[in-house]
Coordinates of C-alpha atoms and ligand atoms in Angstrom, one line a residue:
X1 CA -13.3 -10.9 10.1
X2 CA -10.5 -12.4 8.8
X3 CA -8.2 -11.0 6.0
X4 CA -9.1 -14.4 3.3
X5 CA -12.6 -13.9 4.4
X6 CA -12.3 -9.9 3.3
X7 CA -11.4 -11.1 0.3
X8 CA -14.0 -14.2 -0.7
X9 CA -16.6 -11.7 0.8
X10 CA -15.4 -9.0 -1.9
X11 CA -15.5 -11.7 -4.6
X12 CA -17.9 -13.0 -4.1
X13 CA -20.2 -9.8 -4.2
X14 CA -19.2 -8.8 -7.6
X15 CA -19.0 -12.5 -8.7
X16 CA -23.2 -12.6 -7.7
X17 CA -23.3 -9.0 -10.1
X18 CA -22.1 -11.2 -13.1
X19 CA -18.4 -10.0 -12.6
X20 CA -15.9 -11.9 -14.2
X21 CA -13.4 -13.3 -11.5
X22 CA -10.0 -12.3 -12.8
X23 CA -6.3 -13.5 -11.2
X24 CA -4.2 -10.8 -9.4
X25 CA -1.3 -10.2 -12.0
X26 CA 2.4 -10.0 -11.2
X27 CA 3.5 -7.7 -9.2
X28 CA 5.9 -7.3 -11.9
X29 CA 4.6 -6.3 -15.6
X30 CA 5.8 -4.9 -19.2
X31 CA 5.6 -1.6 -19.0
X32 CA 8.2 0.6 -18.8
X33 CA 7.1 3.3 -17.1
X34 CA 6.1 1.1 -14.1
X35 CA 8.7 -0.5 -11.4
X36 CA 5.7 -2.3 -9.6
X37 CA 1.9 -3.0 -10.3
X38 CA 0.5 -0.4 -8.2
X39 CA -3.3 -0.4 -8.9
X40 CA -5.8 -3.1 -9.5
X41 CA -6.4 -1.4 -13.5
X42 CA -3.2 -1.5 -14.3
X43 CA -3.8 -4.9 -16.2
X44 CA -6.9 -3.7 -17.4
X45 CA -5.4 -0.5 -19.3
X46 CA -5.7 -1.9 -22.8
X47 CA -9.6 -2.4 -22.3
X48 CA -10.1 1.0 -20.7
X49 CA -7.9 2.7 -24.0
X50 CA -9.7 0.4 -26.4
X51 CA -6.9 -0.7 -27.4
X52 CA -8.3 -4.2 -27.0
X53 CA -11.5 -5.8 -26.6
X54 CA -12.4 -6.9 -22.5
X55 CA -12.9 -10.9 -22.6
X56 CA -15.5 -10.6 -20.1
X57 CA -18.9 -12.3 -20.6
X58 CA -20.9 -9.1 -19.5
X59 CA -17.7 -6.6 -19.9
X60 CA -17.2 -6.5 -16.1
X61 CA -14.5 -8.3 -13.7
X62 CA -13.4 -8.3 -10.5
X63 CA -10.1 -9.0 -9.0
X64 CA -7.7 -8.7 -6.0
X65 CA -4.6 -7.6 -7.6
X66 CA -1.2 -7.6 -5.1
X67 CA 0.6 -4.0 -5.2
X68 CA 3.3 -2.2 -4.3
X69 CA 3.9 1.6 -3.8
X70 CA 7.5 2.4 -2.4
X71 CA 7.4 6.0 -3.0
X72 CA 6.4 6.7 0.8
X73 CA 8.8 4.0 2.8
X74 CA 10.0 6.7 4.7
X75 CA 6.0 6.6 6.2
X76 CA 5.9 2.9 7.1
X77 CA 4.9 2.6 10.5
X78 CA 4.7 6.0 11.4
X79 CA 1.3 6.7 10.2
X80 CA -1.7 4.0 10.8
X81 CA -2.2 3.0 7.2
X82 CA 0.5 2.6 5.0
X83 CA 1.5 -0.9 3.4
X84 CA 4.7 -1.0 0.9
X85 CA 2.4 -4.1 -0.3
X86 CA -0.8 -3.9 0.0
X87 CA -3.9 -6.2 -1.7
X88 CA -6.4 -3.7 -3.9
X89 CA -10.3 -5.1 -4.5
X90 CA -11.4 -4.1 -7.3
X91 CA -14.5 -4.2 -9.8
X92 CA -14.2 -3.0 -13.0
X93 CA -16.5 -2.0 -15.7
X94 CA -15.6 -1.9 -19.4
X95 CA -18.5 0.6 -20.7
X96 CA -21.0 -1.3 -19.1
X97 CA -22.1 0.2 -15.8
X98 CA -21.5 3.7 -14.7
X99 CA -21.6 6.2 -11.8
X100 CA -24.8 5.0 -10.5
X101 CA -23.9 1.3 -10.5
X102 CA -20.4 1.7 -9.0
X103 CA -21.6 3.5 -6.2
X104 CA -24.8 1.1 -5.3
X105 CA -22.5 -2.0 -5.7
X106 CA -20.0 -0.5 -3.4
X107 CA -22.4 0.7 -1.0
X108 CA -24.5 -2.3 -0.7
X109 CA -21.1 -4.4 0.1
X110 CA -20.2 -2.2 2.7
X111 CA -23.4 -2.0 4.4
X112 CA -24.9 -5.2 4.2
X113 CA -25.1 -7.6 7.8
X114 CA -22.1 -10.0 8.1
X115 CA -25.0 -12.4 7.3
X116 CA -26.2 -11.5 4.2
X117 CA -22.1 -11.9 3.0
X118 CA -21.1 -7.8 3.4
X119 CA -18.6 -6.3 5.9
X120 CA -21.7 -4.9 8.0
X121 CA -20.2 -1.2 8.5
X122 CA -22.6 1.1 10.2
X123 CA -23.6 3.3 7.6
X124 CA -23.4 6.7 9.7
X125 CA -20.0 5.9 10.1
X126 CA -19.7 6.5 6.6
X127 CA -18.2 9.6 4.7
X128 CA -17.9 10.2 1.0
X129 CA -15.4 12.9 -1.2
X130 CA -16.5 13.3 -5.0
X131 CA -14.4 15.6 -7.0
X132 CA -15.2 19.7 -7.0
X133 CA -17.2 19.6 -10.1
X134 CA -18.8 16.2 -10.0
X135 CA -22.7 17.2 -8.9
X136 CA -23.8 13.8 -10.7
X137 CA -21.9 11.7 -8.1
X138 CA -23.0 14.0 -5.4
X139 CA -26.2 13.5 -6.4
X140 CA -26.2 9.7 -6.1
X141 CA -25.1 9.7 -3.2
X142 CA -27.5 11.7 -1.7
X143 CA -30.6 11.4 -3.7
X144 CA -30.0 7.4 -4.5
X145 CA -28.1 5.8 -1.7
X146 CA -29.8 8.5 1.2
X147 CA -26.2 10.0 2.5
X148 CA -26.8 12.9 4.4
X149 CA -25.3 16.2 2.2
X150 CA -22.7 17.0 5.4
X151 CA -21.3 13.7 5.0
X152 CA -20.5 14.3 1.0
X153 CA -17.6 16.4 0.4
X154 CA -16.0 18.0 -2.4
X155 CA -11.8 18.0 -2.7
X156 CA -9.9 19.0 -6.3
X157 CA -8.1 17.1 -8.6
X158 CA -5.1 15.9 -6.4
X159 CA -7.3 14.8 -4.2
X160 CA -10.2 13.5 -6.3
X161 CA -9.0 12.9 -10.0
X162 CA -7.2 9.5 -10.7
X163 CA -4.7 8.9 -13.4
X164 CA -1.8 6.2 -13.2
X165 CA 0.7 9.3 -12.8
X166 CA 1.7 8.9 -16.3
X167 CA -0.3 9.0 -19.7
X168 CA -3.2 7.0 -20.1
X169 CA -6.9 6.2 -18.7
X170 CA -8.0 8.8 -16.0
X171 CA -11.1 10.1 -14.7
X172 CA -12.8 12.1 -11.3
X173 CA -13.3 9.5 -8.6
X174 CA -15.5 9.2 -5.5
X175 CA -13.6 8.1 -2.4
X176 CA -15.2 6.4 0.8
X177 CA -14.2 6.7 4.5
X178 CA -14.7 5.6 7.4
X179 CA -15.3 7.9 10.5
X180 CA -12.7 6.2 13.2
X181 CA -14.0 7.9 16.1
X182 CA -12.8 10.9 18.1
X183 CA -9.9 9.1 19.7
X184 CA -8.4 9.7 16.7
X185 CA -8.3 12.8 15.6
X186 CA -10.3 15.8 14.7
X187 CA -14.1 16.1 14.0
X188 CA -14.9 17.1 10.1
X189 CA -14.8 14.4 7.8
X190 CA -11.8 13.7 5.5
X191 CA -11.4 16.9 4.5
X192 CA -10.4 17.9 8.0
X193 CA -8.8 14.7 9.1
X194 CA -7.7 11.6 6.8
X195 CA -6.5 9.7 9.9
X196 CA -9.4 9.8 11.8
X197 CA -11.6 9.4 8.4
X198 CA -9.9 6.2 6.7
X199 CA -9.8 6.0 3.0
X200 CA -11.0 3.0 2.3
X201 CA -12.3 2.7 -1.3
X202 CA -11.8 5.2 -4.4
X203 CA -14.3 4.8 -6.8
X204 CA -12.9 5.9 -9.8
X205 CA -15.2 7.2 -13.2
X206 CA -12.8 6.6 -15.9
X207 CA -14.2 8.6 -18.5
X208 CA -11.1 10.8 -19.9
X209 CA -7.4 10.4 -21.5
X210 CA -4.6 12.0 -19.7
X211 CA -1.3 13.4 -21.5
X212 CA 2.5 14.0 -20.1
X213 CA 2.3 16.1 -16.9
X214 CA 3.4 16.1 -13.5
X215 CA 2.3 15.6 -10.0
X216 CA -1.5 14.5 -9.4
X217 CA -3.0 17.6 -11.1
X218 CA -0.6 19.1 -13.2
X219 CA -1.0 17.1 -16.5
X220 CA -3.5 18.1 -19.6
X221 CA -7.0 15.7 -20.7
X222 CA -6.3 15.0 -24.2
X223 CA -9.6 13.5 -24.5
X224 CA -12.0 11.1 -23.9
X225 CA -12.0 7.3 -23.6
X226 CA -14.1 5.9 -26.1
X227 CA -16.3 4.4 -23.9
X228 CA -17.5 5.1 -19.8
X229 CA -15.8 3.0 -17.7
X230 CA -15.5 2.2 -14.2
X231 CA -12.6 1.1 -12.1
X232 CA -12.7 0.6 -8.0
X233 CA -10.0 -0.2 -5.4
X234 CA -10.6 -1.1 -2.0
X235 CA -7.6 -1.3 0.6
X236 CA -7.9 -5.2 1.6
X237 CA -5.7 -3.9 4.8
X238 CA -7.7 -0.9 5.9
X239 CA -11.0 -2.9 6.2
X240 CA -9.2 -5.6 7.9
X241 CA -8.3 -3.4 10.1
X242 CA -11.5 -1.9 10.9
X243 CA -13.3 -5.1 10.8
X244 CA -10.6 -6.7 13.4
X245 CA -10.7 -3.6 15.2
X246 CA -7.3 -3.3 15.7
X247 CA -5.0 0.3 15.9
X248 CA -3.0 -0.1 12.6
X249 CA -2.9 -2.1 9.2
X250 CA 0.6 -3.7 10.7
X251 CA -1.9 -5.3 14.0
X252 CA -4.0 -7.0 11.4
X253 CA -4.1 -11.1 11.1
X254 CA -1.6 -11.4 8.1
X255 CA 1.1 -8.8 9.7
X256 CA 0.8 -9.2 13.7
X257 CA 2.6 -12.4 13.7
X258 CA 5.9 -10.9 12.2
X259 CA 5.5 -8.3 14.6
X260 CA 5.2 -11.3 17.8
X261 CA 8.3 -13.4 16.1
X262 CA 10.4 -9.8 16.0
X263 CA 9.3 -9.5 19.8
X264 CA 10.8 -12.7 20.3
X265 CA 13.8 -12.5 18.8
X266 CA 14.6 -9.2 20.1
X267 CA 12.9 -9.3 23.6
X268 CA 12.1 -5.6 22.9
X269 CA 7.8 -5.3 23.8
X270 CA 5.6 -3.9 21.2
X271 CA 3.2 -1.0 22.2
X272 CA 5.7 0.9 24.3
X273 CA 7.6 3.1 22.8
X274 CA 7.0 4.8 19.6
X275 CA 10.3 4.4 18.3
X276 CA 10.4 0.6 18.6
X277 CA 7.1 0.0 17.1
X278 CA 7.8 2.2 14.1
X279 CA 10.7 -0.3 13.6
X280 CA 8.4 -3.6 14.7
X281 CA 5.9 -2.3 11.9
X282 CA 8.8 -2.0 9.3
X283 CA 9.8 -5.6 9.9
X284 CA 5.9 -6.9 9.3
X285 CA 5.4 -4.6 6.1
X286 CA 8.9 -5.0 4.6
X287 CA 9.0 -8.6 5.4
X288 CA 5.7 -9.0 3.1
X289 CA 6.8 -6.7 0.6
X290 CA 10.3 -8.8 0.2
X291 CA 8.9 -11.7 0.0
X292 CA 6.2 -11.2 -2.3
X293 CA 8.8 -9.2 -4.3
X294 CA 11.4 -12.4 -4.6
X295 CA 7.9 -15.0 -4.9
X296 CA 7.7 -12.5 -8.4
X297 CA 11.0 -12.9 -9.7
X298 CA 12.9 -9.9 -7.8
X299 CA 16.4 -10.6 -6.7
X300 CA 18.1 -7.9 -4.5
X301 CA 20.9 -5.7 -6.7
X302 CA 22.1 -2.2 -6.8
X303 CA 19.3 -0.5 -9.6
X304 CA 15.7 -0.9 -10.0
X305 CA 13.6 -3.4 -8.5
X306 CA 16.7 -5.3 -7.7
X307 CA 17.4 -2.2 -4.9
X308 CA 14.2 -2.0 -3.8
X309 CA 14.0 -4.7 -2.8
X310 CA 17.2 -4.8 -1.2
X311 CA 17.0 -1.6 0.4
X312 CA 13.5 -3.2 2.2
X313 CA 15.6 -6.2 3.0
X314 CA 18.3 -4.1 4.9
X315 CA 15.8 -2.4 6.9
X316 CA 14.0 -4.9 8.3
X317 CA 17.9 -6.1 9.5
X318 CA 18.5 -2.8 11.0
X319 CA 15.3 -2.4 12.7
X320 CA 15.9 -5.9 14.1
X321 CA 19.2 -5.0 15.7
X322 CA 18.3 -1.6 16.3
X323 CA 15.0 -3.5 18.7
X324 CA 18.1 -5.5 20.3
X325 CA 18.1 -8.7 18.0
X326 CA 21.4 -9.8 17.6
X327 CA 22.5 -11.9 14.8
X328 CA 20.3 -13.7 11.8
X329 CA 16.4 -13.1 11.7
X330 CA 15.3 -13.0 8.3
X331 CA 14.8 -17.0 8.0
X332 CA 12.0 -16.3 11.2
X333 CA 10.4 -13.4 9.8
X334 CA 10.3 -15.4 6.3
X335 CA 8.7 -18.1 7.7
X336 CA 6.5 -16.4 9.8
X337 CA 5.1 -14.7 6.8
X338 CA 4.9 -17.1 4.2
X339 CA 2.7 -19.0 6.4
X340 CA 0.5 -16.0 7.2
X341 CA 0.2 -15.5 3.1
X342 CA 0.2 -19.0 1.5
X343 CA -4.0 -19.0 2.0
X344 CA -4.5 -16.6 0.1
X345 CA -1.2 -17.5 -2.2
X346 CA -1.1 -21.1 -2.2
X347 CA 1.9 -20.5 -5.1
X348 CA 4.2 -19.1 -1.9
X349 CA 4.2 -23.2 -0.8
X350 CA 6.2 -24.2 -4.4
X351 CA 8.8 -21.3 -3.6
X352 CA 9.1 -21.4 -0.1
X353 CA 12.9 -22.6 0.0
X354 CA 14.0 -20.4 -3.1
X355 CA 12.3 -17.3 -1.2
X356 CA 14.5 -18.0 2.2
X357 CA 17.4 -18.5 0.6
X358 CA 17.1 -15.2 -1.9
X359 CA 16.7 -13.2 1.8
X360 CA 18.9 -14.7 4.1
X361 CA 21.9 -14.3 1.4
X362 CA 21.2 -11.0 1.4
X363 CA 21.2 -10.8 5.1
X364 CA 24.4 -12.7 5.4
X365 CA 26.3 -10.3 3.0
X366 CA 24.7 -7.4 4.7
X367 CA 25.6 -8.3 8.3
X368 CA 29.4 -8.6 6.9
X369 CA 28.6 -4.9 5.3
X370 CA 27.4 -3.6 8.7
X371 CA 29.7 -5.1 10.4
X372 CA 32.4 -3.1 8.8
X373 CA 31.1 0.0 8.3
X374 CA 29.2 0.6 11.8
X375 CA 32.3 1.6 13.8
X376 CA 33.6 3.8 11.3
X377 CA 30.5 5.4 10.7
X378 CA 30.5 5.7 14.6
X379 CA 33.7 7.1 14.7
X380 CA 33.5 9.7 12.1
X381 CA 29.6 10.4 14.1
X382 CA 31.5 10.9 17.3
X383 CA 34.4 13.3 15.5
X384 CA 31.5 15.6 13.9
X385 CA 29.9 15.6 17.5
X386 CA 33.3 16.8 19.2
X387 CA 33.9 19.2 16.7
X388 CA 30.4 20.8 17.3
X389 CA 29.1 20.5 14.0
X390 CA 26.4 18.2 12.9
X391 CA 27.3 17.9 9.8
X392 CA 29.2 14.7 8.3
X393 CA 30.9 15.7 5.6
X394 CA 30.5 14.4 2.0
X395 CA 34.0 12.4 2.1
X396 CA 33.2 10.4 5.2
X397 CA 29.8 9.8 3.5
X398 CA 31.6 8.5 0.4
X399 CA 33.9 6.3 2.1
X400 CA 31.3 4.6 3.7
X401 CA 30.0 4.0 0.2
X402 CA 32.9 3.3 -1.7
X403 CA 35.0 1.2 0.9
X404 CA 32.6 -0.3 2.8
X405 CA 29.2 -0.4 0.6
X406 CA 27.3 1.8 2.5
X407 CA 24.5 3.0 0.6
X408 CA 23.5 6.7 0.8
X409 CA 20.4 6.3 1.6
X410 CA 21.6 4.1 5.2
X411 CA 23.9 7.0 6.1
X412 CA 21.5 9.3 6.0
X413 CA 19.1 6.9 7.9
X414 CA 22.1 6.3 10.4
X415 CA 23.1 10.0 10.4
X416 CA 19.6 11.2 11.2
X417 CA 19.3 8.8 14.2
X418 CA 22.4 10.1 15.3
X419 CA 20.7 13.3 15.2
X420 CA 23.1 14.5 12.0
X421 CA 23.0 16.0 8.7
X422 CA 25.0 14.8 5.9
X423 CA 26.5 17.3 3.4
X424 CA 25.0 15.3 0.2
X425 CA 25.9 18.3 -1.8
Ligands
LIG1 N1 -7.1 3.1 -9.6 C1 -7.7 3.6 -8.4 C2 -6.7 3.6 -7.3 O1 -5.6 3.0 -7.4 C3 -8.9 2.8 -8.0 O2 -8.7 1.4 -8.2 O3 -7.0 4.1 -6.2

């Protein structure tokens, strides 16, 4: 099944529940304490506080909100699931219905034949976390929906408590998995294995009000919402992936064709080595992530979103060369993923020119930045080498900055290739 059809399907669903069809928002929105939109409630915080009144017929929507989480870039491609951008499902219930509802809807989507308009997932395949102390959502799952008691497990609250990270609407949440099969990884449920099992929807009760803290379980409930609401997130590119039964979220229909045009261009194969297809599946995701970044309004700069987006810019240019590419690729991998998007964001089609030249600018200056920098930094690698250490020392590091702009964060990507520390201190 086809990413666009994942999505109508999900729509659709909620749509037949009386669920108001909402627009994804920006990825970009007011608040100051957020770089990127990077949950489908994050538009819907005001109605969850009560700070405002939901204008929703029956006080329910649903949406497909774009995201993007760059706190774990370091993981892209490594590991089998993680997107820099990513598309979240969501329904969301504004005191309406609760535990009980949430979970039926959800399940009913799920396990429903490809005919009657779910994703037809074999129910047995199906695993479930609620948090430690939440016997009520254990209990619907077991008694209501007929899961087997094995197959409902019980984490803590980093695991099984969602707040946005910062103050505001939180609550315990019930996540769903899907068993992958013993090929990957260890019998036991999520618990045990969360590669194997594959998160694929976090039902999440938001009942509470969360204060200043840290970390996912190290903040104080100040309270509780005033009413019980309910807000869901289903990764778009995990069921794709299951559903196209393909290794990775970077194989899927939307991503796969970035990773073909890289092969191309670079006449490196993918699904040979490790190495290179940790670098083919930073091109697909990071070529998304850019572009849907610039389609919002980002230009690449030195702070904020501005380097963000940069710094994904730069490594998709590095992992190009580093597969063999030589020269310009961005304009490919541009194209190649607008046209992949543009179904399911027809607005891509109005911005198309402004997006390629935002990127290939920045490629051009970068090439000249790598250009000049490369050999020196290959010098001063070669130096540390000969001298036995493998350390290269803050100065070299700082000229590379300063003279030849460098960022940090690509001489410590460069130095750890090169199997070397850099004294950052
Ligand atoms: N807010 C929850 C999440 O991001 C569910 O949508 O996982």
């Amino acid at each position: 099944m086809q990413t666009h059809e994942i999505r109508d399907r999900f729509i659709q669903h909620f749509v037949n529940e009386g669920h108001t069809e909402v627009p994804s928002a920006s990825l970009i929105l007011d608040d100051p304490n957020l770089l990127f939109v990077n949950a489908g409630m994050v538009p819907f915080k005001p109605y969850f506080l009560g700070q405002q009144n939901p204008p929703f017929p029956n006080g329910t929507a649903t949406s497909i909100q774009k995201c993007v989480r760059t706190l774990d870039i370091e993981e892209v491609g490594i590991t089998t699931r993680h997107n820099t951008f990513f598309q979240m499902a969501g329904n969301f219930s504004f005191g309406q219905y609760f535990k009980e509802g949430a979970i039926k809807n959800a399940w009913s989507l799920l396990t429903s034949s490809v005919e009657d308009g779910g994703y037809g997932l074999d129910p047995e395949r199906l695993w479930v976390t609620v948090y430690l102390e939440d016997d009520e959502a254990a209990d619907i799952w077991e008694k209501n929906i007929g899961l087997p008691a094995e197959r409902i497990q019980r984490l803590g609250m980093a695991d099984n408590y969602w707040s946005m990270g910062i103050p505001g609407p939180c609550g315990p949440s019930s996540e769903i998995y899907y068993d992958r099969g013993p090929e990957y990884g260890k019998e036991g449920g999520p618990v045990v294995d969360d590669s194997r099992y594959m998160e694929i929807w976090n039902l999440v009760f938001m009942e509470k009000e969360r204060g200043e803290g840290t970390g996912k379980d190290n903040f104080e409930i100040v309270g509780d919402l005033p009413k019980k609401n309910i807000d869901t997130g289903l990764g778009v590119e995990r069921v794709a992936c299951l559903l196209q039964d393909v290794d990775n979220v970077y194989e899927t229909d939307l991503l796969r064709p970035v990773i073909d045009a890289a092969e191309k261009l670079s006449g490196a194969t993918y699904g040979k080595k490790h190495e290179d297809d940790v670098r083919f599946r930073v091109i697909a995701d990071h070529s998304r992530t850019g572009m849907m970044l610039i389609l919002d309004g980002v230009t690449p700069g030195n702070e904020g979103r501005g380097y963000i987006l940069r710094r994904l810019l730069r490594r998709i240019i590095r992992s190009a060369r580093l597969l063999g590419a030589q020269g310009e690729t961005m304009s490919v991998f541009m194209d190649t993923i607008m046209d992949t998007m543009t179904p399911s964001y027809p607005e891509i089609a109005d911005n198309r020119e402004r997006i390629l030249k935002t990127a290939v600018n920045e490629e051009k200056a970068f090439l000249r930045t790598l250009e000049s920098g490369t050999s020196l930094f290959e010098e001063a690698a070669a130096s540390v080498k000969a001298s036995g250490s493998t350390m290269l020392a803050g100065a070299q590091a700082f000229t590379l900055h300063d003279t030849y702009g460098f960022p940090i964060d690509l001489t410590l990507e460069m130095a750890a290739e090169a199997g070397l520390d850099v004294d950052q201190e």
